[in-house]
C-alpha cells in the first residue's frame, strides 16, 4: 500500500476538504506520519497551527499524492525532534498558538521577538509586557573564532533579517539566521476577513511572488467552494505567472553576477527585467500584476493590442539572452566565484523538500506545475530543468533554463489563449468581461476547506484555507517555499569564505516577508 | 564579452534621456530632478533604504531606479550602504513591531540634516496591514516623515516624482 494511503485509512476523514484529503489522527498515527519523513517515503509540505489542533501536509513524491493529517489538543509529538525541517515551523506554532510540540529540541522563540505586547496572538492571547529577553544564539567554541553580526538592516536594498557568522579567518564555521523582523501578522489579519480582502493580503505576502500567491490563495478558495474558473482566466493566470517568473529570474541572475562584482551582467539582466515588467504593465495594467489574479478568475482581460508587445519581448530575450549566457559561461573570473561555491547536497535538498531552483540545482525535480498539474499546465509543453552540482553555478543554470522554458510557455499561451473575447483582446459585444473572466463564488452556507500548491519562481507555496458558512475566512495558512530553503543556506555557507556569502544568499534568494508572514 | 561591449557602444543607449521638449513624463521629471538636485545639494544626495516590514514589492521598484532605463545616479542620487553616509532615509513597509527598534536606531545613526521619505501605501498608516498586533502602523509612528510616496508599490516614475518633491521642498 502507498505510504500515505496507509496513514489515511488510520484516521477519520474530514468531509469537505478539497482537493486532497484531510484526516484527523491520534498521536500514535501522527508518530507514524513522522516516521514517513524519517524513512524518506514522504516529504514535509507544511506544518501549521489552528484553534486546538495542528495540521501537517505530507507529499509522496513517487505518486505526487498529498495528505493532510490533523492532531487535536494543545500538545502533539514534535516532528522536528526526528525531522529537522519541522523545527522552525514548530517554534512558530509555539509562538503564535502557544501549543506544545513535545520533544521539540529548540524551544527558543522564532517569530516572536517579545515586542508585540501579546503572546500567542493566534491562540489564547495573553498580554505580555516588559523588555524582550535577549535572544540566545547557538554556542560556537574553538580557537581563533570571531563573530560577525549582520543586520537586520542590511547594506543593500533588501529585506531585513539577522545573520550571525562565526568565522575562523575568512572561513565561515557557522551561520545562524534570526528572522521574523518583517512579521506582519498576516494570518491574523485574514481571520474573519472577506475573501476579497484576504486575497489582497495573500498578494502582499511576498511582493516578488504576488501573482503566484494570489493564484495559490485563489485556487485554495476555488477548491473549497467548488468553483470552476472560466477557461480564458485560467490561461491568463498562467501567462501572468510565467511573466513573473521571467522577471524574477532576470533579476536574480543579474544580482548574483553583481555580487561577484560583474556589473555588466547586472546591467544587461536589469534591462531584460525592466522590459518584462513593462510588457506586463502594458498587458495587465500593473508592473508586478498585483491584484490581477482574484478568487474565481482574473480581475481584467488583456489590454488591447498588448500581445504584439509580448511577442516582441520574447523575440528580444531570444536575441539578447544567449549572448549573456555565453559571457556568463566564458568569464573565468565569474565562474571562479560561482562554480563549487555554496554546495547543497542532494540528500539535504531531498530531506528538506527544497523547492524551486534550490532543489532543482541539487537533483530534486519537484515542480508544482507538474506535480499538482494545475490547469493549464497539463496542456502545455514544457520541461523542468534539473542539475545535480548543487552550487551557485547550478542555481544560476536552473534559472537560465527556466527562462527558456517560460519563453516557450508564454508563446504557447498567447497562441492558444481561449477566446471568450475577440482576437484583439477586447470582450465581444454583449458579454460582460466579469462574466467571462470571473466566476461567481457564492456563499457556501457551511464550513468548507481547501488547499492548493502553486509554483512561484522560487518554489512551491502551500495555501490551506477554511471558509466559514458566511463566506469569511476562518483560518488561512500560507507556507512560503523559503521555510525549507533558509535552513539550507546555513548549511551551504559552512566552509565557504565570508565574501562568498552574498553569492550564496542571492543564489537562494529566499523571501523574508514570505517566511516571516 | 568584447563583442557585446562593442555592440553596446554602437547601440543607442536604453537610458531614457531627459531634456526632450516633447518627451515623456519621465524625461521631464529627469530634467527637473537634475536641476533641483544641483541647486540644493551640489549634485549629491545619498539615500539609505530601510525595509521596515514591506512585502518586498517596494524594494523591487526602488531597485529598478538603478537600472539602465532610469539610471538614478546620473542625477547625483545614489544609494549608500550605511545610514552614516546618508542624507535621506527611504523607508518602506508598515513598520513591524519587530523592526521598530532597528528603524529608530538607523534614524539616529543618520547625521543631520536628514530627511525621511516613506514609500508605499502601507508606509503611510499601515495600509492593508493596519490593525495587526505585529504592526506599528506607518513610518510616522516611529520617526518623523518629510514625504510620502504612495503606491502599491509606487512605480519607478512615482519614486522619481517623489524624490523631486522632496528636493523642491527642502
XYZ file of C-alpha atoms in Angstrom:
687
model
C 0.000 0.000 0.000
C 1.208 3.547 -0.737
C 2.526 5.084 2.487
C 0.022 7.956 2.573
C -2.964 5.723 1.883
C -1.944 3.627 4.843
C -1.989 6.640 7.155
C -5.194 7.985 5.618
C -7.056 4.791 6.462
C -5.958 5.083 10.096
C -7.646 8.448 10.595
C -11.105 9.999 10.481
C -11.654 11.617 7.105
C -12.873 15.215 7.190
C -15.668 15.860 4.704
C -15.490 18.927 2.524
C -11.684 19.226 2.379
C -10.591 19.528 -1.234
C -8.910 18.549 -3.429
C -6.622 16.381 -1.288
C -7.940 14.551 1.780
C -7.538 15.592 5.401
C -7.766 13.084 8.226
C -7.875 13.590 11.974
C -5.469 11.172 13.609
C -4.367 10.040 17.040
C -0.919 10.866 18.399
C 0.182 7.320 17.558
C -0.724 7.743 13.896
C 0.882 11.222 13.962
C 4.088 9.472 15.044
C 3.717 7.036 12.135
C 3.440 10.008 9.812
C 6.674 11.438 11.241
C 8.281 8.087 10.539
C 7.408 8.508 6.852
C 9.705 11.548 6.789
C 12.451 9.808 8.705
C 12.425 6.904 6.290
C 12.295 9.267 3.307
C 8.990 7.938 1.997
C 7.278 11.305 2.336
C 8.220 14.984 2.191
C 7.023 17.575 4.692
C 4.933 20.119 2.758
C 3.729 22.159 5.698
C 3.037 22.161 9.441
C 0.809 24.783 10.987
C -1.340 25.544 13.977
C -5.064 26.028 14.256
C -7.515 26.535 17.086
C -6.974 23.449 19.228
C -5.172 21.444 16.568
C -2.050 21.126 14.468
C -2.076 20.218 10.781
C 0.664 18.649 8.731
C 0.776 18.205 4.958
C 2.665 15.215 3.567
C 3.748 14.660 -0.015
C 4.538 11.308 -1.562
C 6.981 12.267 -4.305
C 6.637 8.953 -6.104
C 2.921 9.381 -6.754
C 2.529 13.141 -6.049
C -0.209 12.268 -3.560
C -0.817 14.804 -0.821
C -2.395 14.139 2.565
C -3.160 16.482 5.428
C -3.171 14.962 8.897
C -4.560 16.736 11.939
C -3.872 16.050 15.577
C -6.140 17.650 18.147
C -5.266 19.090 21.529
C -2.725 21.593 22.832
C 0.161 19.134 22.680
C 1.454 16.920 19.931
C 4.588 14.834 19.385
C 7.289 17.068 17.902
C 8.038 16.441 14.253
C 11.235 18.471 14.474
C 12.664 16.103 17.049
C 13.099 13.459 14.353
C 12.821 15.580 11.213
C 14.805 18.867 11.410
C 12.930 20.699 8.595
C 9.989 20.999 11.008
C 11.886 22.736 13.815
C 11.268 26.358 12.803
C 7.663 25.575 11.902
C 7.106 24.184 15.378
C 8.843 27.135 17.042
C 6.372 29.284 15.093
C 3.385 27.226 16.259
C 4.582 27.743 19.831
C 4.916 31.495 19.260
C 1.596 32.018 17.517
C -0.643 29.464 19.234
C 1.083 28.610 22.497
C 0.857 24.917 21.619
C 3.481 22.486 22.761
C 5.289 20.203 20.310
C 6.501 17.664 22.850
C 10.186 16.910 22.466
C 10.995 19.895 20.220
C 14.788 20.209 20.520
C 14.881 24.009 20.090
C 12.327 25.930 22.118
C 13.669 29.448 21.566
C 11.033 31.819 20.177
C 11.215 32.289 16.413
C 8.880 34.972 15.039
C 8.047 36.418 18.459
C 10.777 38.889 19.395
C 8.968 39.809 22.595
C 7.713 43.221 21.467
C 4.186 42.511 20.176
C 2.557 43.268 23.511
C 0.736 39.935 23.261
C 1.738 36.318 23.472
C 0.189 33.608 21.293
C -1.628 36.096 19.052
C -3.490 33.394 17.111
C -4.297 31.229 20.126
C -5.457 32.220 23.580
C -3.971 35.722 23.601
C -2.151 36.860 26.686
C -0.830 40.355 27.307
C 2.912 40.488 27.600
C 4.942 43.346 28.922
C 8.437 44.308 29.914
C 11.567 44.273 27.831
C 12.163 41.360 25.498
C 14.590 38.719 26.729
C 17.820 38.715 24.739
C 17.984 36.054 22.051
C 20.485 33.294 22.697
C 22.480 32.275 19.672
C 23.799 28.755 19.476
C 27.195 28.413 21.139
C 30.276 28.121 18.952
C 33.521 27.074 20.567
C 37.043 26.797 19.280
C 40.315 28.611 18.938
C 40.632 31.723 16.802
C 36.933 32.173 16.165
C 35.282 35.536 15.800
C 31.714 36.579 15.185
C 30.300 38.891 12.543
C 26.771 40.116 13.240
C 24.943 41.377 10.151
C 21.553 43.046 10.053
C 18.625 43.308 10.461
C 19.260 46.417 8.336
C 21.490 45.219 5.504
C 23.813 47.175 3.256
C 21.812 46.705 0.071
C 18.233 47.406 -0.907
C 16.965 44.156 0.533
C 14.712 42.840 3.243
C 15.719 42.769 6.914
C 16.990 39.760 8.816
C 19.895 38.989 11.094
C 22.841 36.770 10.208
C 25.311 35.739 12.864
C 28.519 34.467 11.299
C 31.189 32.702 13.241
C 34.388 32.667 11.235
C 37.911 31.408 11.516
C 39.854 33.941 9.497
C 37.990 34.126 6.216
C 36.229 30.797 6.563
C 32.693 30.594 7.892
C 32.404 27.978 10.605
C 28.747 28.568 11.336
C 25.993 30.819 10.161
C 22.927 31.248 12.284
C 19.923 33.117 10.940
C 17.479 35.048 13.021
C 14.334 36.001 11.154
C 10.892 37.349 11.962
C 11.681 41.066 11.579
C 9.015 41.592 8.937
C 6.318 39.554 10.658
C 3.127 41.479 9.951
C 0.576 39.062 11.403
C -0.991 38.386 8.002
C -2.720 35.170 9.112
C -4.304 37.046 11.994
C -5.489 39.801 9.639
C -7.030 37.191 7.350
C -9.066 35.592 10.105
C -12.585 36.971 9.821
C -11.776 38.907 6.633
C -13.816 38.690 3.454
C -12.411 36.518 0.671
C -11.597 39.599 -1.431
C -9.735 41.323 1.395
C -7.842 38.132 2.206
C -6.911 37.752 -1.472
C -5.318 41.209 -1.381
C -3.390 40.219 1.735
C -2.252 37.000 0.043
C -0.939 39.082 -2.857
C 1.162 41.048 -0.376
C 2.809 38.162 1.445
C 5.877 38.293 -0.776
C 5.955 41.122 -3.286
C 8.079 39.339 -5.882
C 5.569 36.457 -5.998
C 2.359 38.453 -5.878
C 0.867 36.602 -8.870
C 1.776 33.145 -7.567
C 0.480 33.919 -4.065
C -2.782 35.340 -5.359
C -3.082 32.263 -7.559
C -2.396 29.836 -4.714
C -4.887 31.604 -2.462
C -7.496 31.722 -5.226
C -7.039 28.070 -6.080
C -7.499 27.097 -2.422
C -10.707 29.153 -2.262
C -11.946 27.696 -5.547
C -11.196 24.150 -4.354
C -13.082 24.788 -1.111
C -16.096 26.298 -2.827
C -16.085 24.033 -5.871
C -15.826 26.965 -8.269
C -14.934 26.450 -11.920
C -12.703 29.193 -13.304
C -13.528 30.434 -16.835
C -11.025 28.935 -19.338
C -9.642 32.236 -20.588
C -8.962 33.315 -16.997
C -7.081 30.072 -16.341
C -4.756 30.776 -19.246
C -4.313 34.447 -18.393
C -3.261 33.399 -14.883
C -0.552 31.167 -16.316
C 0.600 33.999 -18.593
C 0.983 36.272 -15.577
C 2.756 33.567 -13.578
C 5.308 32.984 -16.341
C 5.925 36.729 -16.799
C 6.530 36.946 -13.057
C 8.963 34.030 -13.192
C 10.808 35.594 -16.115
C 11.200 38.987 -14.418
C 12.432 37.451 -11.169
C 14.910 35.125 -12.828
C 16.415 38.008 -14.813
C 16.707 39.991 -11.607
C 18.344 37.105 -9.765
C 20.894 36.217 -12.447
C 21.953 39.849 -12.691
C 22.139 40.239 -8.929
C 24.201 37.065 -8.448
C 26.726 38.294 -11.011
C 26.694 41.719 -9.373
C 27.644 40.118 -6.074
C 30.715 38.836 -7.893
C 31.276 42.480 -8.975
C 30.408 41.638 -12.564
C 28.206 44.625 -13.249
C 27.862 44.128 -16.996
C 25.561 41.137 -16.437
C 23.691 43.098 -13.774
C 23.037 45.956 -16.187
C 22.047 43.700 -19.079
C 19.762 41.485 -16.990
C 18.274 44.636 -15.452
C 17.292 45.771 -18.935
C 15.580 42.456 -19.680
C 13.796 42.557 -16.333
C 12.574 46.099 -16.982
C 11.326 45.133 -20.446
C 9.415 42.230 -18.902
C 7.829 44.483 -16.273
C 6.859 46.997 -18.934
C 5.273 44.306 -21.092
C 3.387 43.044 -18.016
C 2.226 46.566 -17.289
C 1.057 47.034 -20.873
C -0.973 43.820 -20.717
C -2.338 43.875 -17.199
C -2.019 47.475 -16.035
C 0.455 46.828 -13.228
C 4.170 46.152 -13.450
C 4.058 43.355 -10.866
C 0.482 42.362 -11.875
C -0.699 42.780 -8.308
C -4.394 42.102 -7.555
C -4.896 40.825 -11.118
C -5.467 37.206 -10.086
C -8.616 37.037 -7.943
C -10.657 34.172 -6.497
C -12.926 32.969 -9.290
C -10.733 34.155 -12.148
C -8.862 37.296 -13.085
C -9.671 40.957 -12.446
C -9.163 42.148 -16.009
C -8.606 40.918 -19.521
C -5.503 41.605 -21.536
C -5.253 45.214 -22.605
C -5.916 45.849 -26.276
C -3.021 45.223 -28.658
C -0.603 44.068 -25.978
C 0.004 40.612 -27.435
C 2.352 42.122 -30.018
C 4.318 43.583 -27.110
C 4.615 40.132 -25.573
C 5.825 38.649 -28.860
C 8.368 41.456 -29.118
C 9.528 40.730 -25.572
C 10.022 37.047 -26.334
C 11.886 37.944 -29.517
C 14.139 40.441 -27.692
C 15.017 37.973 -24.967
C 15.723 35.225 -27.507
C 18.079 37.597 -29.298
C 19.877 39.150 -26.313
C 19.888 36.463 -23.661
C 22.130 33.864 -25.404
C 24.913 36.449 -25.633
C 24.652 36.979 -21.894
C 24.711 33.253 -21.167
C 27.820 32.989 -23.279
C 29.501 35.754 -21.299
C 28.440 34.183 -18.027
C 29.778 30.812 -19.050
C 33.051 32.045 -20.548
C 34.213 34.540 -17.965
C 36.755 32.786 -15.796
C 36.664 35.391 -13.005
C 32.912 34.949 -12.697
C 32.992 31.156 -12.900
C 35.683 31.194 -10.244
C 33.137 32.694 -7.857
C 30.087 30.580 -8.725
C 31.428 27.094 -9.503
C 31.672 24.829 -6.412
C 30.544 27.729 -4.176
C 27.756 27.089 -1.672
C 27.317 23.375 -2.277
C 23.996 21.824 -1.305
C 23.942 18.044 -1.261
C 21.070 16.230 -2.978
C 20.306 14.384 0.267
C 19.755 17.637 2.205
C 17.677 19.056 -0.635
C 15.507 15.950 -0.572
C 15.231 15.830 3.223
C 14.090 19.452 3.401
C 11.892 19.168 0.335
C 13.699 22.190 -1.070
C 11.677 23.635 -3.917
C 12.466 25.802 -6.896
C 15.982 26.398 -8.181
C 17.435 25.398 -4.795
C 16.057 21.875 -5.077
C 16.407 21.597 -8.835
C 20.096 22.534 -8.725
C 20.612 19.621 -6.308
C 18.768 16.929 -8.190
C 15.258 17.359 -6.748
C 12.987 17.722 -9.766
C 9.822 18.673 -7.912
C 7.766 21.395 -9.601
C 4.163 22.026 -8.535
C 3.267 22.877 -12.134
C 3.977 19.226 -12.969
C 3.220 17.525 -9.641
C -0.066 19.260 -8.870
C -0.540 19.783 -12.639
C -2.997 22.611 -12.114
C -4.503 23.963 -15.312
C -3.480 24.934 -17.859
C -0.024 23.391 -17.269
C -1.271 19.875 -18.028
C -1.956 21.058 -21.582
C 1.296 22.939 -22.021
C 4.548 21.570 -23.312
C 7.488 22.314 -21.021
C 10.272 20.577 -19.153
C 11.642 21.068 -15.659
C 15.397 21.575 -15.839
C 17.343 19.703 -13.183
C 21.047 19.921 -12.325
C 22.989 17.949 -9.756
C 26.075 20.005 -8.953
C 24.309 21.885 -6.148
C 26.487 25.007 -6.324
C 25.752 28.666 -7.053
C 26.518 27.975 -10.711
C 23.914 25.199 -10.862
C 21.316 27.502 -9.320
C 22.136 30.075 -11.998
C 21.775 27.442 -14.704
C 18.385 26.296 -13.441
C 17.229 29.896 -13.827
C 18.742 30.184 -17.311
C 16.956 27.057 -18.476
C 13.718 28.088 -16.777
C 13.804 31.408 -18.600
C 13.932 29.482 -21.861
C 11.022 27.315 -20.743
C 8.981 30.315 -19.640
C 9.510 31.979 -23.023
C 8.188 28.864 -24.737
C 5.246 28.754 -22.314
C 4.382 32.402 -22.966
C 4.393 31.704 -26.708
C 2.148 28.684 -26.283
C -0.245 30.587 -24.054
C -0.686 33.565 -26.366
C -1.073 31.179 -29.292
C -3.731 29.053 -27.645
C -5.438 31.553 -25.329
C -9.117 30.556 -25.289
C -11.204 33.198 -26.996
C -14.138 34.228 -24.833
C -13.161 37.552 -26.270
C -12.443 38.991 -29.689
C -8.971 38.484 -31.208
C -7.735 41.948 -30.214
C -8.313 41.033 -26.604
C -11.485 43.025 -26.005
C -14.618 41.221 -24.863
C -17.181 40.617 -27.592
C -20.197 42.877 -27.622
C -22.920 41.956 -25.206
C -20.827 39.969 -22.746
C -19.656 41.437 -19.525
C -15.918 41.000 -19.039
C -16.578 39.919 -15.457
C -18.965 37.289 -16.740
C -16.358 35.660 -18.921
C -13.310 36.074 -16.711
C -14.502 35.655 -13.146
C -16.844 33.023 -11.795
C -19.246 33.921 -9.022
C -18.108 32.484 -5.682
C -21.492 32.464 -3.957
C -21.850 31.917 -0.205
C -21.061 28.402 0.977
C -23.694 28.141 3.707
C -21.457 25.644 5.506
C -17.823 25.351 6.520
C -15.579 24.469 3.575
C -11.884 23.673 3.374
C -9.454 23.884 0.503
C -5.763 23.505 -0.152
C -3.563 24.494 -3.072
C 0.018 24.064 -4.142
C 1.360 26.547 -6.692
C 4.826 27.066 -8.126
C 6.281 30.520 -7.503
C 9.562 31.434 -9.183
C 11.386 30.276 -6.029
C 9.467 27.093 -5.300
C 6.119 25.755 -4.201
C 3.789 27.748 -1.988
C 1.153 25.881 0.009
C -2.108 27.552 0.957
C -4.624 25.946 3.273
C -7.930 27.652 3.893
C -11.098 27.168 5.935
C -14.076 29.263 4.914
C -16.909 29.871 7.364
C -20.556 29.396 6.404
C -20.959 33.150 5.821
C -18.088 33.185 3.314
C -15.479 34.838 5.528
C -12.081 33.327 6.255
C -11.990 31.188 9.400
C -8.328 30.202 9.029
C -5.800 30.628 6.269
C -2.229 29.429 6.333
C 0.343 30.317 3.691
C 3.632 28.421 3.651
C 6.371 30.076 1.630
C 8.975 27.897 -0.134
C 11.629 29.771 1.858
C 10.752 27.868 5.055
C 12.607 24.870 3.673
C 15.366 26.874 1.968
C 16.529 29.263 4.693
C 17.872 26.447 6.913
C 19.793 25.039 3.944
C 21.512 28.380 3.386
C 23.031 27.933 6.844
C 24.301 24.546 5.718
C 25.761 25.569 2.354
C 27.787 28.518 3.644
C 29.791 26.343 6.018
C 33.407 26.171 4.907
C 32.973 28.971 2.368
C 34.644 32.345 2.745
C 32.660 35.258 4.161
C 32.976 37.126 0.851
C 31.048 34.368 -0.927
C 28.046 34.691 1.356
C 26.316 37.315 -0.828
C 26.613 34.951 -3.798
C 25.213 32.010 -1.857
C 22.477 34.152 -0.390
C 21.463 35.656 -3.723
C 21.529 32.266 -5.421
C 18.957 31.127 -2.829
C 17.077 34.443 -2.843
C 14.823 33.330 -0.019
C 11.909 35.549 0.888
C 11.989 37.262 4.278
C 8.464 38.610 4.074
C 7.028 35.321 2.810
C 8.715 33.472 5.646
C 8.011 35.984 8.415
C 4.407 36.444 7.252
C 32.229 39.756 -23.968
C 34.269 42.193 -26.061
C 31.778 41.727 -28.875
C 28.878 42.639 -26.607
C 30.684 45.651 -25.215
C 31.467 46.838 -28.726
C 27.875 46.331 -29.817
C 26.668 48.238 -26.790
C 28.958 51.103 -27.686
C 27.409 51.320 -31.130
C 23.858 50.740 -29.944
C 21.620 53.594 -28.894
C 21.609 53.640 -25.078
C 18.422 52.429 -23.407
C 18.686 55.111 -20.755
C 15.721 57.360 -21.241
C 17.209 60.748 -21.933
C 15.965 63.751 -20.065
C 15.508 67.087 -21.738
C 13.330 66.388 -24.778
C 10.826 69.254 -25.069
C 8.135 66.812 -26.201
C 9.432 63.883 -24.152
C 7.509 61.588 -21.858
C 6.717 62.441 -18.259
C 9.778 60.581 -17.144
C 12.020 62.680 -19.343
C 10.563 65.925 -17.983
C 10.949 64.636 -14.497
C 14.526 63.749 -15.115
C 15.321 67.275 -16.259
C 13.625 68.830 -13.233
C 15.235 66.463 -10.835
C 18.650 67.192 -12.264
C 18.316 70.996 -11.885
C 16.875 70.804 -8.400
C 19.479 68.335 -7.187
C 22.274 70.507 -8.471
C 20.923 73.675 -6.866
C 20.229 72.254 -3.438
C 22.835 69.640 -2.913
C 25.613 70.241 -5.364
C 24.866 67.069 -7.291
C 24.951 64.783 -4.313
C 22.189 63.145 -2.340
C 22.902 59.895 -0.579
C 19.941 57.617 0.075
C 19.774 54.791 2.582
C 16.902 52.381 2.016
C 15.317 50.728 5.052
C 12.765 47.948 4.730
C 10.659 48.204 7.868
C 8.317 45.353 7.072
C 7.368 45.742 3.422
C 6.318 42.804 1.282
C 9.441 43.497 -0.823
C 7.379 44.957 -3.674
C 8.647 48.486 -2.996
C 12.245 47.235 -2.888
C 11.861 45.759 -6.364
C 10.801 49.110 -7.782
C 13.428 51.046 -5.827
C 15.954 48.654 -7.347
C 14.593 49.484 -10.770
C 15.706 53.105 -10.285
C 19.247 51.802 -10.673
C 18.592 50.065 -13.984
C 19.741 51.500 -17.298
C 16.316 52.965 -18.113
C 16.066 55.201 -15.050
C 19.763 55.377 -14.132
C 19.244 57.315 -10.924
C 22.932 58.006 -10.416
C 23.092 60.370 -13.377
C 21.247 62.875 -11.175
C 23.765 62.534 -8.369
C 21.293 60.474 -6.363
C 22.793 57.265 -5.105
C 22.060 54.520 -2.658
C 24.580 54.058 0.131
C 25.295 51.087 2.350
C 25.234 52.814 5.726
C 22.930 55.339 7.379
C 26.077 57.186 8.452
C 26.671 58.128 4.814
C 23.077 59.092 4.115
C 21.117 62.336 3.682
C 17.820 60.608 3.069
C 16.198 57.524 4.564
C 13.832 55.838 2.140
C 11.624 53.726 4.394
C 9.172 51.063 3.199
C 6.634 48.921 4.993
C 4.006 49.417 7.703
C 6.804 49.260 10.343
C 6.516 45.936 12.082
C 6.980 45.927 15.821
C 9.970 43.660 15.296
C 11.601 46.371 13.102
C 10.720 49.382 15.245
C 13.964 49.411 17.202
C 16.131 48.845 14.119
C 14.398 51.684 12.270
C 14.749 54.062 15.206
C 18.437 53.187 15.535
C 19.018 53.651 11.807
C 17.409 57.105 12.070
C 19.612 58.028 15.000
C 22.686 56.840 13.085
C 21.918 59.172 10.169
C 23.703 62.533 10.505
C 21.772 65.824 10.332
C 20.471 67.352 8.204
C 18.392 64.375 7.165
C 15.092 63.690 5.511
C 12.788 60.723 5.662
C 10.731 59.563 2.715
C 8.093 56.922 3.435
C 7.485 54.731 0.392
C 4.367 52.696 -0.360
C 0.752 52.702 0.795
C 1.461 50.692 3.922
C 4.226 53.093 4.990
C 1.604 55.854 5.260
C -0.535 54.352 8.009
C -0.034 50.603 7.883
C -2.339 50.316 4.873
C -3.738 46.841 4.470
C -1.706 45.672 7.471
C -3.086 48.327 9.849
C -4.632 46.933 12.990
C -2.368 43.908 13.286
C -0.837 43.070 16.662
C 2.558 42.987 14.926
C 2.426 46.350 13.139
C 3.049 49.910 14.380
C 1.018 51.459 11.582
C 3.149 53.675 9.375
C 6.622 55.168 9.448
C 5.399 58.369 11.122
C 4.551 56.421 14.259
C 8.260 55.809 14.817
C 10.268 58.587 13.149
C 9.369 61.971 11.624
C 8.483 61.762 7.927
C 9.055 64.538 5.408
C 7.301 62.995 2.457
C 5.118 60.045 1.493
C 5.304 58.391 -1.908
C 2.146 56.372 -2.380
C 1.560 53.308 -4.492
C 1.485 49.570 -4.028
C 4.243 49.605 -4.984
C 4.939 53.047 -6.458
C 6.369 52.803 -9.979
C 9.936 53.987 -10.579
C 8.392 57.099 -12.141
C 6.371 57.730 -8.982
C 9.532 57.349 -6.951
C 11.355 59.866 -9.138
C 8.451 62.290 -8.770
C 8.568 61.872 -5.013
C 12.288 62.499 -4.762
C 11.753 65.622 -6.877
C 9.072 66.839 -4.491
C 11.496 66.389 -1.637
C 14.165 68.418 -3.414
C 11.658 71.200 -4.128
C 10.595 71.266 -0.520
C 13.864 71.246 1.380
